[in-house]
Amino acid sequence: MTSHVLSQLRSLEAESIHIIREVVAEMQRPVLLFSGGKDSIVMLHLAAKAFAPARIPFPIMHVDTGLNFQTVLDCRDRWVERLGIQLVVASVPDAIDRGLVQEEPNGSRNRIQTPVLLEAMEKNGFDAAFGGGRRDEEKARAKERVFSFRDDFGQWDPKNQRPEIWSLYNGRVHQGESIRVFPLSNWTELDIWSYIAAEDIDLPDLYLAQEREVVDRGGMLFAVNEFTPLKDGETSEVRSVRYRTVGDANLTAAVASEAATLHEIVEEIAAVRITERGATRGDDKVSEAAMEDRKREGYF
Amino acid sequence: MTTTTDTTAEALTDGSVDLLRFATAGSVDDGKSTLIGRLLFDSKTIFEDQLDSVEKVSQDRGNDYTDLALLTDGLRAEREQGITIDVAYRYFTTPKRKFIIADTPGHIQYTRNMVTGASTADVALILVDARKGVIEQSRRHTFLATLLGVPHIVVCVNKMDLVDYSEEVFENIRREFTEFASRLRVPDLTFIPISALVGDNVVNRSENTPWYDGSPLLSHLERLHVASDRNLVDVRFPVQYVIRPQSHDARDYRGYAGTVASGVMKAGDRVVALPAGLETTIESIDTADGPVEEAYPPMSVTVRLADEIDISRGDMIARPNNKPAALQEIDAQICWMDESAPLVKGKKYAIKHTSRWARAMVKDINYRVDVNTLHRDEEATEIRLNEIGRIQLRVTVPLFVDPYTQNRQTGSFILVDEATNKTVAAGMVGGLPRSA
């Protein structure tokens, strides 16, 4: 006789599938925002499960900063092909050429992604956008709803959120308003890795440790490539590293690691003492409320 | 000490870790944030960079200790005012369980956040300051937790270090609290003497309370048996989405996707589809990983039926001899959540119940409950922000409901203001009329 208790991973999976189906049932035109990172890929995997044996009934959108690792783009294209899903690309370099946004002095395209995203949402008439955000990532995210209401400008107002009671989500919006939906809200980084290992999910190989040429900048290890070339006076070394998050190639640092298989990564993450963003993202360290401020502007 | 180690890694992937959701409640200075900080800290869930940032802010403010509460107050306004303004969710994992904490603010003006946090909780942690004893807010939080049907309540008598770990203080609080709770529906009530600041009986057993023979808080939460709280008797499967692939290989596939609200469904079971009332048999219960023998809450599955019946989103699958009530007149307790307008008689709202939307009119307000004294004001003509009341609704179509005390899934609903689209109320279906 079975115990009728779902393991926590299967409970999280069931909850995410419930959320994804709820959006498709109630919203006019949903889209899944896909960055090519592990969280986006888990979302895509869950979406495929939610509608099997039918195809995923919405497109995915990649806000392409032009600064992606090639292996991430390759992985994206494999997923698109395998699932037979429509891919919409909103290009930041194109938006720079058109004058919609301007390159920032620090070289980060993180902030200027937001207007590009909002323009593409409007142009395509998307009224719901799935994001891979998790509440364990950051303090401001811990306060955000699963169905996160955004006004006509894509802005988040933390003081004016819809209460979320039981699993009764309210996705009603007026013209121009939208909902950001976070099916992975209750997952932690460890859950994501445990699930990826349990389901053997295809990821960009950046996540697995291998010998790479890196340069140490203030304790952060950057892979030497066309986006982060060696500067004068710097020396590189070859070390076994992997990536815990995958963002723009000019900003995302690797971590020293020997974890070359999914199970080794789960073990490593279970023992690790520093958050993924703290370890690898220079752009989140701007201020105590950097994420909250970016979300207020319409970011995720 | 329980730590996040290799044991966790193994347990997580082999499926032996289950999930427990708890909500915390307590008034402003009862040490709730400190307790959560302590649970995260002692279970090694706090990361070094997060701790560095909290230490830095504590220093900048001139505190002489690291304020663990800063770990949980995430918004600018919260840090500025030093209070928690909204429910936040936190996570930690031990080799036995993953915990989801709904961290709810203690201020009375945030009753709706407490209701939000308690709606999905298996356990409510009520913090009581040992020096102050059982105060109005302790009663209010307990009442709200029981109203929301939280099956387990753990009263953490905090700041025991400030009353010399007195057994007498603890026993007095236990006695007073138990007496008050006897007026409410509390299936399981536990008391633990703790000091969140120092760490007594939170993760580790304290030597300062030799008279206490119970478990520390974390062991209690790890061992709490919650599986039997789920309703595995009444089959309720609200249809969420109809899956009809537009592809060559699966052209004839027609499946009803949804989340099992309660009960255990098996292939071969005789079922009835509501509102049509047509009976058929479950042909198979599908998932993306293949068919499963049984489906139980909270599984998300796709059901195929032996006969072609016209079923759509909002319909409900149940057993022919065990159906929910189909009601258009609904008696319910509600918590009002809208700051801009009160609930008044005659007003119409959108209502969402399981996967079904309809419209509802407030036919009557029976009474408003004073959440501090439990007094019922039967003269009340409106229910305002953070107030609880009992009302009668008339719904445009029948809803397939069970009393909330029997079924948290089919006994709950939300009301939405049709002009602003805001979620304005959480509702719980009351006892059903005799005729139903």
XYZ file of C-alpha atoms in Angstrom:
736
model
C 0.000 0.000 0.000
C 1.284 3.453 -0.830
C 1.552 6.165 1.780
C -0.049 8.867 -0.354
C 2.676 11.310 0.559
C 4.354 13.143 -2.294
C 8.043 13.863 -1.953
C 8.861 17.540 -1.761
C 10.275 17.575 -5.309
C 7.090 16.026 -6.694
C 4.982 18.449 -4.638
C 6.879 21.385 -6.093
C 6.536 19.913 -9.570
C 2.768 19.457 -9.117
C 2.355 22.988 -7.814
C 4.285 24.465 -10.750
C 2.265 22.468 -13.267
C -0.928 23.676 -11.610
C 0.242 27.292 -11.950
C 1.287 26.903 -15.584
C -2.065 25.353 -16.527
C -3.957 28.042 -14.633
C -2.239 30.751 -16.687
C -2.958 29.055 -19.986
C -6.586 28.501 -19.009
C -7.213 32.079 -17.925
C -4.913 34.460 -19.746
C -5.333 35.592 -23.337
C -1.767 35.404 -24.575
C 0.930 34.017 -22.289
C 4.626 33.786 -23.098
C 7.506 32.099 -21.313
C 10.574 34.264 -20.807
C 13.561 32.153 -21.563
C 17.117 33.158 -20.763
C 18.771 29.812 -21.397
C 19.677 29.385 -17.746
C 18.792 26.425 -15.532
C 15.620 27.974 -14.134
C 14.206 28.792 -17.589
C 15.017 25.304 -18.734
C 13.271 23.753 -15.726
C 10.221 25.931 -16.486
C 10.197 24.730 -20.076
C 10.509 21.123 -18.929
C 7.562 21.625 -16.539
C 5.484 23.332 -19.236
C 6.068 20.379 -21.535
C 4.864 18.058 -18.760
C 1.807 20.208 -18.021
C 0.325 19.776 -21.505
C 1.615 16.370 -22.599
C 0.883 14.761 -24.958
C -0.030 18.089 -26.563
C 2.585 20.713 -27.354
C 3.225 23.711 -25.127
C 0.424 26.117 -26.111
C 2.448 29.347 -25.937
C 5.660 30.774 -27.404
C 8.887 31.434 -25.547
C 10.648 34.757 -25.701
C 14.368 35.333 -25.345
C 15.485 38.864 -24.548
C 18.817 38.562 -26.336
C 21.397 40.991 -24.973
C 23.875 40.046 -27.680
C 26.238 39.012 -24.912
C 25.224 35.368 -24.560
C 27.521 32.424 -24.271
C 27.272 30.525 -27.556
C 26.673 27.253 -25.716
C 23.603 28.801 -24.090
C 22.184 29.788 -27.485
C 22.899 26.297 -28.786
C 21.072 24.745 -25.858
C 18.137 27.126 -26.384
C 17.880 26.070 -30.009
C 17.975 22.374 -29.077
C 15.026 22.869 -26.722
C 13.051 24.851 -29.302
C 13.584 22.141 -31.877
C 12.834 19.262 -29.515
C 9.573 20.764 -28.209
C 8.452 22.251 -31.533
C 7.786 25.527 -29.808
C 7.738 29.040 -31.270
C 10.693 31.272 -30.341
C 10.386 35.055 -30.223
C 13.679 36.958 -29.950
C 13.685 40.506 -28.590
C 17.086 41.891 -29.434
C 18.890 44.425 -27.235
C 21.575 45.280 -29.882
C 18.754 45.976 -32.313
C 17.061 48.232 -29.725
C 20.364 50.084 -29.236
C 20.593 50.632 -33.023
C 17.039 51.935 -33.077
C 17.756 54.296 -30.196
C 15.193 52.707 -27.842
C 17.918 52.215 -25.239
C 21.485 53.352 -24.749
C 24.488 51.317 -23.760
C 25.333 51.929 -20.098
C 28.824 53.099 -19.122
C 29.524 49.978 -17.040
C 28.896 47.697 -19.999
C 26.005 45.901 -18.303
C 22.931 45.399 -20.422
C 20.915 44.255 -17.460
C 18.960 47.448 -16.932
C 18.442 48.200 -20.607
C 16.852 44.769 -21.078
C 13.749 46.054 -19.332
C 12.498 48.509 -22.004
C 13.233 45.900 -24.684
C 11.218 43.320 -22.788
C 8.319 45.710 -22.211
C 8.256 46.770 -25.866
C 8.181 43.155 -27.030
C 5.413 42.292 -24.548
C 3.320 45.146 -25.897
C 4.065 44.508 -29.557
C 3.093 40.858 -29.247
C 0.130 41.532 -26.998
C 1.402 39.242 -24.233
C -0.674 39.632 -21.078
C 1.156 37.043 -19.000
C 4.847 36.251 -18.880
C 6.341 33.280 -17.058
C 9.609 34.055 -15.328
C 12.013 31.686 -13.602
C 12.413 33.862 -10.501
C 12.599 32.064 -7.162
C 11.853 33.567 -3.779
C 15.037 32.177 -2.261
C 17.196 34.213 -4.625
C 16.797 37.603 -3.099
C 14.956 39.401 -0.315
C 12.718 41.441 -2.614
C 11.737 38.307 -4.504
C 10.743 36.637 -1.216
C 7.917 39.161 -1.051
C 6.625 38.690 -4.559
C 3.471 36.839 -5.476
C 3.276 33.828 -7.780
C 0.926 35.900 -9.962
C 2.642 39.264 -9.820
C 0.485 42.088 -11.087
C 2.237 44.665 -13.282
C 0.720 47.947 -14.382
C 0.646 49.462 -17.849
C 4.380 50.241 -17.549
C 5.323 46.771 -16.329
C 5.987 48.174 -12.857
C 5.811 46.188 -9.645
C 4.404 47.894 -6.568
C 5.332 45.847 -3.494
C 2.808 47.704 -1.350
C -0.055 47.032 -3.705
C 0.000 43.315 -4.357
C -2.972 41.031 -4.692
C -3.353 38.713 -1.745
C -2.710 35.114 -2.756
C -4.826 32.729 -0.744
C -4.894 28.933 -1.081
C -4.042 28.219 -4.725
C -6.741 30.546 -6.066
C -4.817 32.842 -8.392
C -6.316 36.023 -9.787
C -4.985 36.881 -13.233
C -7.591 39.467 -14.176
C -6.056 42.483 -15.891
C -7.185 45.516 -17.853
C -5.860 46.294 -21.308
C -2.122 47.027 -21.158
C -1.637 45.519 -17.711
C 0.001 42.156 -17.322
C 0.874 39.397 -14.919
C 4.360 38.054 -14.341
C 4.029 34.475 -13.259
C 6.644 32.660 -11.215
C 5.917 28.931 -11.208
C 9.231 28.258 -9.436
C 8.547 30.648 -6.555
C 8.788 27.946 -3.892
C 11.853 26.191 -5.309
C 15.337 26.743 -3.949
C 18.579 26.450 -5.854
C 19.043 23.034 -4.260
C 15.570 21.941 -5.397
C 16.347 23.036 -8.954
C 19.531 20.997 -9.026
C 17.939 17.982 -7.341
C 15.167 18.087 -9.934
C 17.546 18.534 -12.869
C 19.493 15.519 -11.599
C 16.361 13.446 -10.966
C 14.960 14.229 -14.433
C 18.305 14.318 -16.252
C 17.543 17.626 -17.944
C 19.649 18.961 -20.844
C 21.588 22.095 -19.800
C 24.321 24.254 -21.311
C 27.644 22.561 -20.499
C 28.808 25.715 -18.712
C 27.119 24.385 -15.588
C 29.424 21.380 -15.426
C 32.957 21.741 -14.155
C 35.773 21.569 -16.654
C 39.227 23.042 -17.098
C 38.773 26.604 -18.328
C 41.095 29.562 -18.811
C 40.081 32.097 -16.184
C 41.179 35.410 -14.777
C 40.713 36.297 -11.092
C 39.134 39.739 -10.622
C 38.665 40.607 -6.992
C 37.946 37.015 -6.050
C 35.580 36.399 -8.976
C 36.734 34.032 -11.705
C 35.895 35.159 -15.234
C 36.426 32.879 -18.201
C 38.713 34.472 -20.751
C 36.824 34.857 -24.031
C 35.764 37.500 -26.538
C 33.433 39.097 -23.951
C 35.934 39.145 -21.112
C 39.377 39.351 -22.700
C 42.467 39.671 -20.528
C 43.227 43.271 -19.634
C 46.735 44.671 -19.609
C 48.720 43.369 -16.690
C 46.314 40.516 -15.928
C 47.372 36.924 -16.063
C 45.140 33.962 -16.644
C 45.310 30.437 -15.307
C 43.621 27.177 -16.159
C 41.336 25.939 -13.409
C 38.464 23.532 -12.981
C 35.428 25.824 -12.808
C 31.722 25.828 -13.482
C 28.904 28.370 -13.569
C 26.172 28.580 -10.948
C 24.152 31.126 -12.897
C 24.294 31.976 -16.544
C 23.771 35.613 -17.419
C 25.624 37.849 -19.811
C 29.053 36.532 -20.679
C 30.720 39.819 -19.747
C 29.306 39.776 -16.210
C 28.857 36.211 -15.078
C 31.672 34.675 -13.123
C 32.462 31.015 -12.682
C 33.160 29.244 -9.398
C 36.008 26.878 -8.639
C 34.474 23.415 -8.687
C 35.209 19.792 -9.461
C 31.534 18.921 -9.900
C 31.339 17.499 -13.396
C 28.105 15.506 -13.098
C 24.595 16.515 -12.028
C 24.804 14.436 -8.853
C 28.120 15.997 -7.915
C 26.547 19.413 -8.401
C 23.657 18.520 -6.056
C 26.166 17.479 -3.411
C 28.181 20.622 -3.916
C 25.145 22.910 -3.703
C 23.880 21.122 -0.570
C 27.123 22.014 1.177
C 27.798 25.439 -0.300
C 27.806 28.471 1.991
C 27.289 31.356 -0.412
C 24.290 32.247 -2.595
C 24.494 31.863 -6.330
C 24.105 35.556 -6.994
C 26.559 36.546 -4.285
C 29.078 34.204 -5.865
C 28.720 35.073 -9.492
C 26.787 38.222 -10.283
C 28.560 41.565 -10.145
C 25.432 43.446 -11.144
C 23.367 42.557 -8.054
C 25.793 44.189 -5.691
C 24.948 47.747 -6.664
C 22.864 48.473 -3.568
C 20.932 46.811 -0.775
C 17.726 47.311 -2.772
C 19.081 46.836 -6.316
C 16.694 44.039 -7.178
C 13.654 45.779 -5.710
C 14.457 48.901 -7.724
C 14.910 46.972 -10.953
C 11.653 45.114 -10.404
C 9.825 48.350 -9.816
C 10.989 49.430 -13.276
C 9.522 46.363 -14.884
C 12.341 43.857 -14.601
C 11.734 40.426 -13.114
C 22.853 19.806 14.936
C 20.886 19.327 11.770
C 22.827 20.525 8.806
C 22.438 20.714 5.089
C 24.905 18.048 4.067
C 25.421 15.165 1.706
C 22.616 13.314 3.476
C 20.291 16.034 2.223
C 21.594 15.709 -1.308
C 20.838 11.998 -1.329
C 17.495 12.323 0.383
C 16.392 15.057 -1.986
C 16.965 13.062 -5.109
C 15.654 9.734 -3.781
C 12.322 11.326 -2.814
C 12.348 10.647 0.932
C 12.085 14.326 1.866
C 8.552 15.657 2.172
C 7.191 19.163 2.447
C 5.824 21.009 5.454
C 4.375 24.503 5.255
C 4.162 26.606 8.351
C 3.038 30.131 9.106
C 4.453 32.246 11.872
C 2.435 34.695 13.896
C 3.224 36.925 16.790
C 3.073 40.580 17.668
C 5.649 43.127 16.687
C 8.310 42.566 19.313
C 7.746 38.925 20.125
C 10.885 37.961 18.255
C 9.337 36.321 15.231
C 11.958 37.485 12.778
C 14.655 36.504 15.240
C 13.153 33.019 15.530
C 13.114 32.591 11.769
C 16.630 33.975 11.571
C 17.631 31.440 14.238
C 16.013 28.501 12.412
C 17.738 29.493 9.182
C 21.022 30.190 10.940
C 21.161 27.023 13.040
C 20.052 24.841 10.132
C 22.846 26.455 8.099
C 20.483 27.875 5.541
C 21.845 31.373 5.851
C 24.553 31.989 3.350
C 27.724 33.837 4.119
C 27.063 36.692 1.719
C 23.588 37.213 3.219
C 25.034 37.201 6.718
C 27.786 39.646 5.676
C 25.178 42.010 4.354
C 23.101 41.776 7.541
C 26.188 42.309 9.701
C 27.148 45.340 7.665
C 23.694 46.915 7.937
C 23.558 46.148 11.680
C 26.907 47.917 12.135
C 25.873 50.863 9.990
C 22.872 51.325 12.253
C 24.975 51.191 15.353
C 23.470 47.943 16.695
C 25.721 46.096 19.104
C 24.508 42.702 17.864
C 23.763 41.210 14.457
C 20.060 41.733 13.850
C 18.873 38.452 12.336
C 15.519 40.101 11.696
C 17.189 41.974 8.843
C 17.437 38.698 6.987
C 13.714 38.622 6.544
C 12.780 42.235 6.005
C 13.364 42.618 2.310
C 11.699 45.803 1.197
C 13.022 49.347 1.458
C 10.016 50.503 3.457
C 10.405 47.593 5.872
C 14.041 48.298 6.543
C 13.346 51.988 6.924
C 10.544 51.451 9.413
C 12.034 48.347 11.005
C 8.783 46.431 10.591
C 7.489 43.686 8.360
C 4.753 44.914 6.039
C 3.946 41.920 3.943
C 3.936 38.157 4.017
C 7.234 36.728 2.818
C 8.199 33.162 2.095
C 11.400 31.509 3.353
C 12.804 28.065 2.841
C 15.041 25.640 4.583
C 15.718 21.963 4.247
C 16.877 19.287 6.657
C 17.567 15.671 5.715
C 13.955 14.888 6.701
C 11.893 17.760 5.369
C 11.747 20.841 3.277
C 10.083 23.711 5.103
C 8.223 26.599 3.542
C 7.749 29.404 6.034
C 5.032 31.964 5.470
C 6.424 34.818 7.532
C 3.434 36.988 8.363
C 3.474 40.387 9.991
C 1.992 40.806 13.453
C 0.293 44.187 13.185
C -3.485 44.122 13.398
C -3.735 46.045 10.150
C -2.153 43.063 8.444
C -4.736 40.436 9.395
C -5.166 39.708 5.696
C -1.514 38.716 5.482
C -1.901 36.329 8.384
C -4.933 34.832 6.625
C -2.906 34.529 3.416
C -0.041 32.767 5.188
C -2.316 30.447 7.163
C -4.422 29.417 4.160
C -1.915 26.809 3.010
C -0.161 26.104 6.313
C 0.052 22.682 7.973
C 1.282 24.300 11.172
C 0.929 27.712 12.790
C 3.678 28.915 15.107
C 2.263 31.372 17.608
C 4.893 33.345 19.484
C 4.147 34.466 23.012
C 6.490 36.715 24.972
C 7.070 34.923 28.293
C 7.130 38.245 30.134
C 3.798 39.393 28.733
C 1.864 36.134 28.685
C -1.209 35.502 26.562
C -2.207 38.835 25.105
C -4.927 39.949 22.722
C -2.753 39.312 19.685
C -2.000 35.735 20.737
C -5.744 35.122 20.846
C -6.317 36.840 17.525
C -3.628 34.853 15.744
C -4.881 31.595 17.185
C -8.433 32.397 16.187
C -7.308 33.215 12.631
C -5.222 30.038 12.401
C -8.179 27.906 13.488
C -10.562 29.798 11.207
C -8.239 28.951 8.311
C -8.248 25.307 9.384
C -4.562 25.010 10.265
C -4.436 21.521 11.817
C -1.441 21.981 14.153
C -0.654 24.869 16.443
C 2.672 25.256 18.192
C 2.856 27.923 20.853
C 6.459 29.075 21.235
C 6.824 30.720 24.622
C 9.739 32.978 23.728
C 12.245 35.030 25.713
C 12.459 32.363 28.425
C 15.955 33.719 29.125
C 14.332 36.906 30.417
C 12.168 35.070 32.995
C 15.001 32.907 34.368
C 13.684 29.892 32.492
C 10.846 29.687 34.992
C 8.723 26.567 34.713
C 5.957 28.347 36.574
C 5.786 31.167 34.004
C 5.639 28.615 31.221
C 2.956 26.536 32.953
C 0.805 29.581 33.621
C 0.918 30.553 29.982
C 0.153 26.996 28.941
C -2.837 26.847 31.267
C -4.270 30.183 30.192
C -3.740 29.458 26.515
C -5.267 25.982 26.706
C -8.344 27.363 28.381
C -8.779 29.973 25.650
C -8.121 27.437 22.878
C -10.795 25.093 24.220
C -13.332 27.494 22.727
C -11.830 27.001 19.257
C -11.300 24.083 16.921
C -7.699 23.175 17.700
C -6.966 19.569 16.774
C -3.346 19.638 17.972
C -1.780 22.112 20.372
C 1.850 22.009 21.565
C 3.840 24.338 23.841
C 7.598 24.815 23.663
C 9.679 27.102 25.916
C 12.282 28.824 23.765
C 14.667 31.705 23.472
C 15.021 32.651 19.831
C 17.802 35.111 20.623
C 19.963 32.650 22.546
C 18.790 29.525 20.752
C 17.166 27.535 23.591
C 15.011 24.643 22.293
C 14.903 26.013 18.753
C 17.211 23.614 16.954
C 19.053 22.271 19.984
C 17.674 21.054 23.300
C 18.374 23.578 26.030
C 20.070 22.783 29.308
C 18.337 25.766 30.815
C 14.935 24.056 30.838
C 15.553 20.668 32.517
C 11.858 20.554 33.473
C 10.810 20.540 29.803
C 10.648 16.981 28.440
C 9.365 17.765 24.937
C 11.314 18.240 21.701
C 13.056 21.341 20.483
C 11.029 23.195 17.871
C 12.852 21.916 14.804
C 12.637 18.234 15.827
C 8.955 18.740 16.532
C 8.424 20.207 13.068
C 10.469 17.449 11.477
C 8.432 14.723 13.157
C 4.956 16.198 12.942
C 2.656 13.792 11.143
C 0.817 15.829 8.518
C -0.048 13.202 5.917
C -3.236 12.251 7.762
C -4.431 15.872 7.683
C -5.144 15.547 3.993
C -8.597 14.531 2.922
C -8.079 11.195 1.148
C -11.725 10.185 1.348
C -13.785 12.525 -0.817
C -12.733 12.406 -4.471
C -12.809 15.951 -5.837
C -11.095 16.711 -9.130
C -11.798 20.199 -10.478
C -11.127 20.217 -14.215
C -8.520 22.843 -14.915
C -7.814 22.455 -18.606
C -8.843 20.134 -21.415
C -5.938 18.605 -23.301
C -6.674 17.892 -26.956
C -3.460 17.632 -28.963
C -3.604 19.024 -32.481
C -1.066 16.540 -33.708
C -1.202 13.538 -35.951
C -0.151 10.847 -33.464
C -2.431 11.924 -30.626
C -5.442 13.137 -32.577
C -7.980 11.168 -30.559
C -6.543 12.077 -27.192
C -8.870 13.937 -24.863
C -7.734 14.373 -21.287
C -8.918 16.443 -18.356
C -6.020 18.086 -16.603
C -6.199 19.228 -13.012
C -4.905 19.011 -9.479
C -6.461 16.435 -7.172
C -8.190 18.498 -4.478
C -8.959 15.523 -2.242
C -9.528 11.792 -2.275
C -7.681 9.029 -4.089
C -8.558 8.307 -7.724
C -7.748 5.063 -9.493
C -8.112 3.832 -13.031
C -11.333 1.819 -13.261
C -13.118 3.965 -10.654
C -16.719 4.872 -11.364
C -17.028 8.671 -11.435
C -19.565 11.383 -12.110
C -18.931 14.610 -14.001
C -20.603 17.696 -12.566
C -22.669 19.679 -13.421
C -23.716 17.329 -16.263
C -24.296 14.515 -13.765
C -23.209 11.868 -16.265
C -21.482 8.771 -14.944
C -18.504 7.046 -16.506
C -15.294 5.214 -15.595
C -11.734 6.504 -15.313
C -9.895 4.941 -18.220
C -6.466 6.083 -17.152
C -4.667 8.684 -15.096
C -1.881 10.145 -17.192
C 1.230 12.154 -16.515
C 4.034 13.181 -18.847
C 6.001 10.253 -17.404
C 3.269 7.755 -18.235
C 0.093 6.566 -16.552
C -0.071 6.235 -12.761
C -2.123 3.774 -10.731
C -3.416 6.309 -8.270
C -3.698 10.051 -7.968
C -4.009 11.843 -4.638
C -3.555 15.430 -3.440
C -1.670 17.524 -4.429
C -0.814 15.648 -7.637
C -1.327 17.370 -10.989
C -2.510 14.761 -13.468
C -4.597 14.247 -16.584
C -7.644 11.999 -16.417
C -9.078 10.159 -19.396
C -12.645 8.842 -19.197
C -14.208 5.791 -20.830
C -17.102 7.711 -22.375
C -17.221 10.856 -24.444
C -18.746 13.434 -22.136
C -18.685 17.139 -22.726
C -16.554 18.404 -19.862
C -14.829 21.745 -19.624
C -12.826 23.893 -17.226
C -14.723 24.526 -14.029
C -16.463 21.164 -14.041
C -15.822 18.722 -11.212
C -15.206 14.985 -11.193
C -16.388 13.132 -8.057
C -17.745 9.715 -7.052
C -21.425 8.985 -7.806
C -22.158 8.172 -4.155
C -19.992 10.943 -2.720
C -20.654 14.256 -4.406
C -20.029 17.793 -3.217
C -23.098 19.958 -2.676
C -24.159 22.019 -5.696
C -25.079 25.357 -4.179
C -26.123 28.749 -5.470
C -26.839 30.133 -2.007
C -23.651 30.037 -0.003
C -23.135 30.628 3.670
C -19.538 31.657 4.324
C -17.043 33.266 6.648
C -14.966 35.865 4.904
C -11.912 37.933 5.627
C -12.140 41.305 3.887
C -8.906 42.415 2.242
C -9.687 45.604 0.354
C -8.559 48.885 1.868
C -10.511 51.092 -0.535
C -14.076 49.879 0.017
C -15.915 47.673 2.537
C -18.105 44.696 1.732
C -21.729 45.785 1.705
C -25.046 44.070 1.148
C -26.266 44.021 -2.441
C -22.863 44.453 -4.059
C -21.769 42.055 -6.822
C -18.332 40.493 -7.144
C -16.551 37.970 -9.313
C -16.033 34.728 -7.400
C -13.356 32.105 -8.019
C -13.927 28.667 -6.542
C -11.556 25.833 -7.581
C -11.198 26.338 -11.349
C -14.557 28.035 -11.766
C -15.326 31.743 -12.076
C -18.822 33.096 -11.568
C -20.501 36.208 -10.218
C -21.852 36.530 -6.733
C -24.085 38.981 -4.904
C -23.928 39.658 -1.187
C -27.439 38.794 -0.005
C -26.891 39.310 3.653
C -24.350 40.082 6.332
C -25.130 37.892 9.351
C -22.498 39.242 11.675
C -19.021 40.618 12.035
C -16.613 38.926 14.431
C -14.390 40.942 16.709
C -11.169 38.988 16.206
C -9.919 39.939 19.658
C -12.933 39.029 21.779
C -14.698 36.674 19.325
C -17.807 38.777 19.964
C -20.350 38.663 17.121
C -21.831 41.986 16.072
C -25.127 41.086 14.437
C -25.984 44.704 13.701
C -23.019 45.102 11.342
C -23.909 46.533 7.932
C -20.471 46.352 6.379
C -17.210 44.465 6.708
C -14.060 46.512 6.406
C -10.395 45.848 5.764
C -9.008 43.048 7.961
C -12.422 42.241 9.426
C -13.969 38.795 9.551
C -17.662 38.212 9.027
C -20.300 35.708 8.126
C -22.284 36.419 4.987
C -24.770 34.887 2.562
C -23.920 34.916 -1.136
C -26.060 34.231 -4.149
C -24.001 32.885 -7.059
C -25.007 32.945 -10.746
C -24.290 29.229 -11.196
C -24.125 26.363 -8.691
C -20.682 25.813 -7.155
C -19.609 22.312 -6.114
C -18.653 22.901 -2.527
C -17.871 21.116 0.718
C -17.744 22.755 4.143
C -14.297 24.316 4.641
C -13.787 22.292 7.825
C -13.993 19.110 5.723
C -12.148 20.301 2.663
C -9.828 23.292 2.428
C -9.773 23.055 -1.388
C -13.455 22.828 -2.247
C -14.540 24.866 0.763
C -12.591 27.994 -0.160
C -13.092 30.848 -2.619
C -11.959 34.378 -3.363
C -13.994 37.440 -4.278
C -12.651 39.857 -6.888
C -13.838 43.416 -7.447
C -14.946 43.566 -11.059
C -13.997 47.216 -11.500
C -10.497 47.142 -10.010
C -9.744 43.424 -10.490
C -8.381 43.351 -6.954
C -8.763 40.262 -4.807
C -10.967 41.628 -2.037
C -11.914 38.648 0.114
C -10.960 35.171 1.210
C -14.037 33.022 1.801
C -14.675 29.769 3.634
C -17.857 27.826 3.081
C -19.746 27.277 6.321
C -21.938 24.445 7.452
C -24.315 23.458 4.691
C -28.074 23.956 4.987
C -30.010 20.818 5.882
C -31.672 20.635 2.514
C -28.337 20.324 0.666
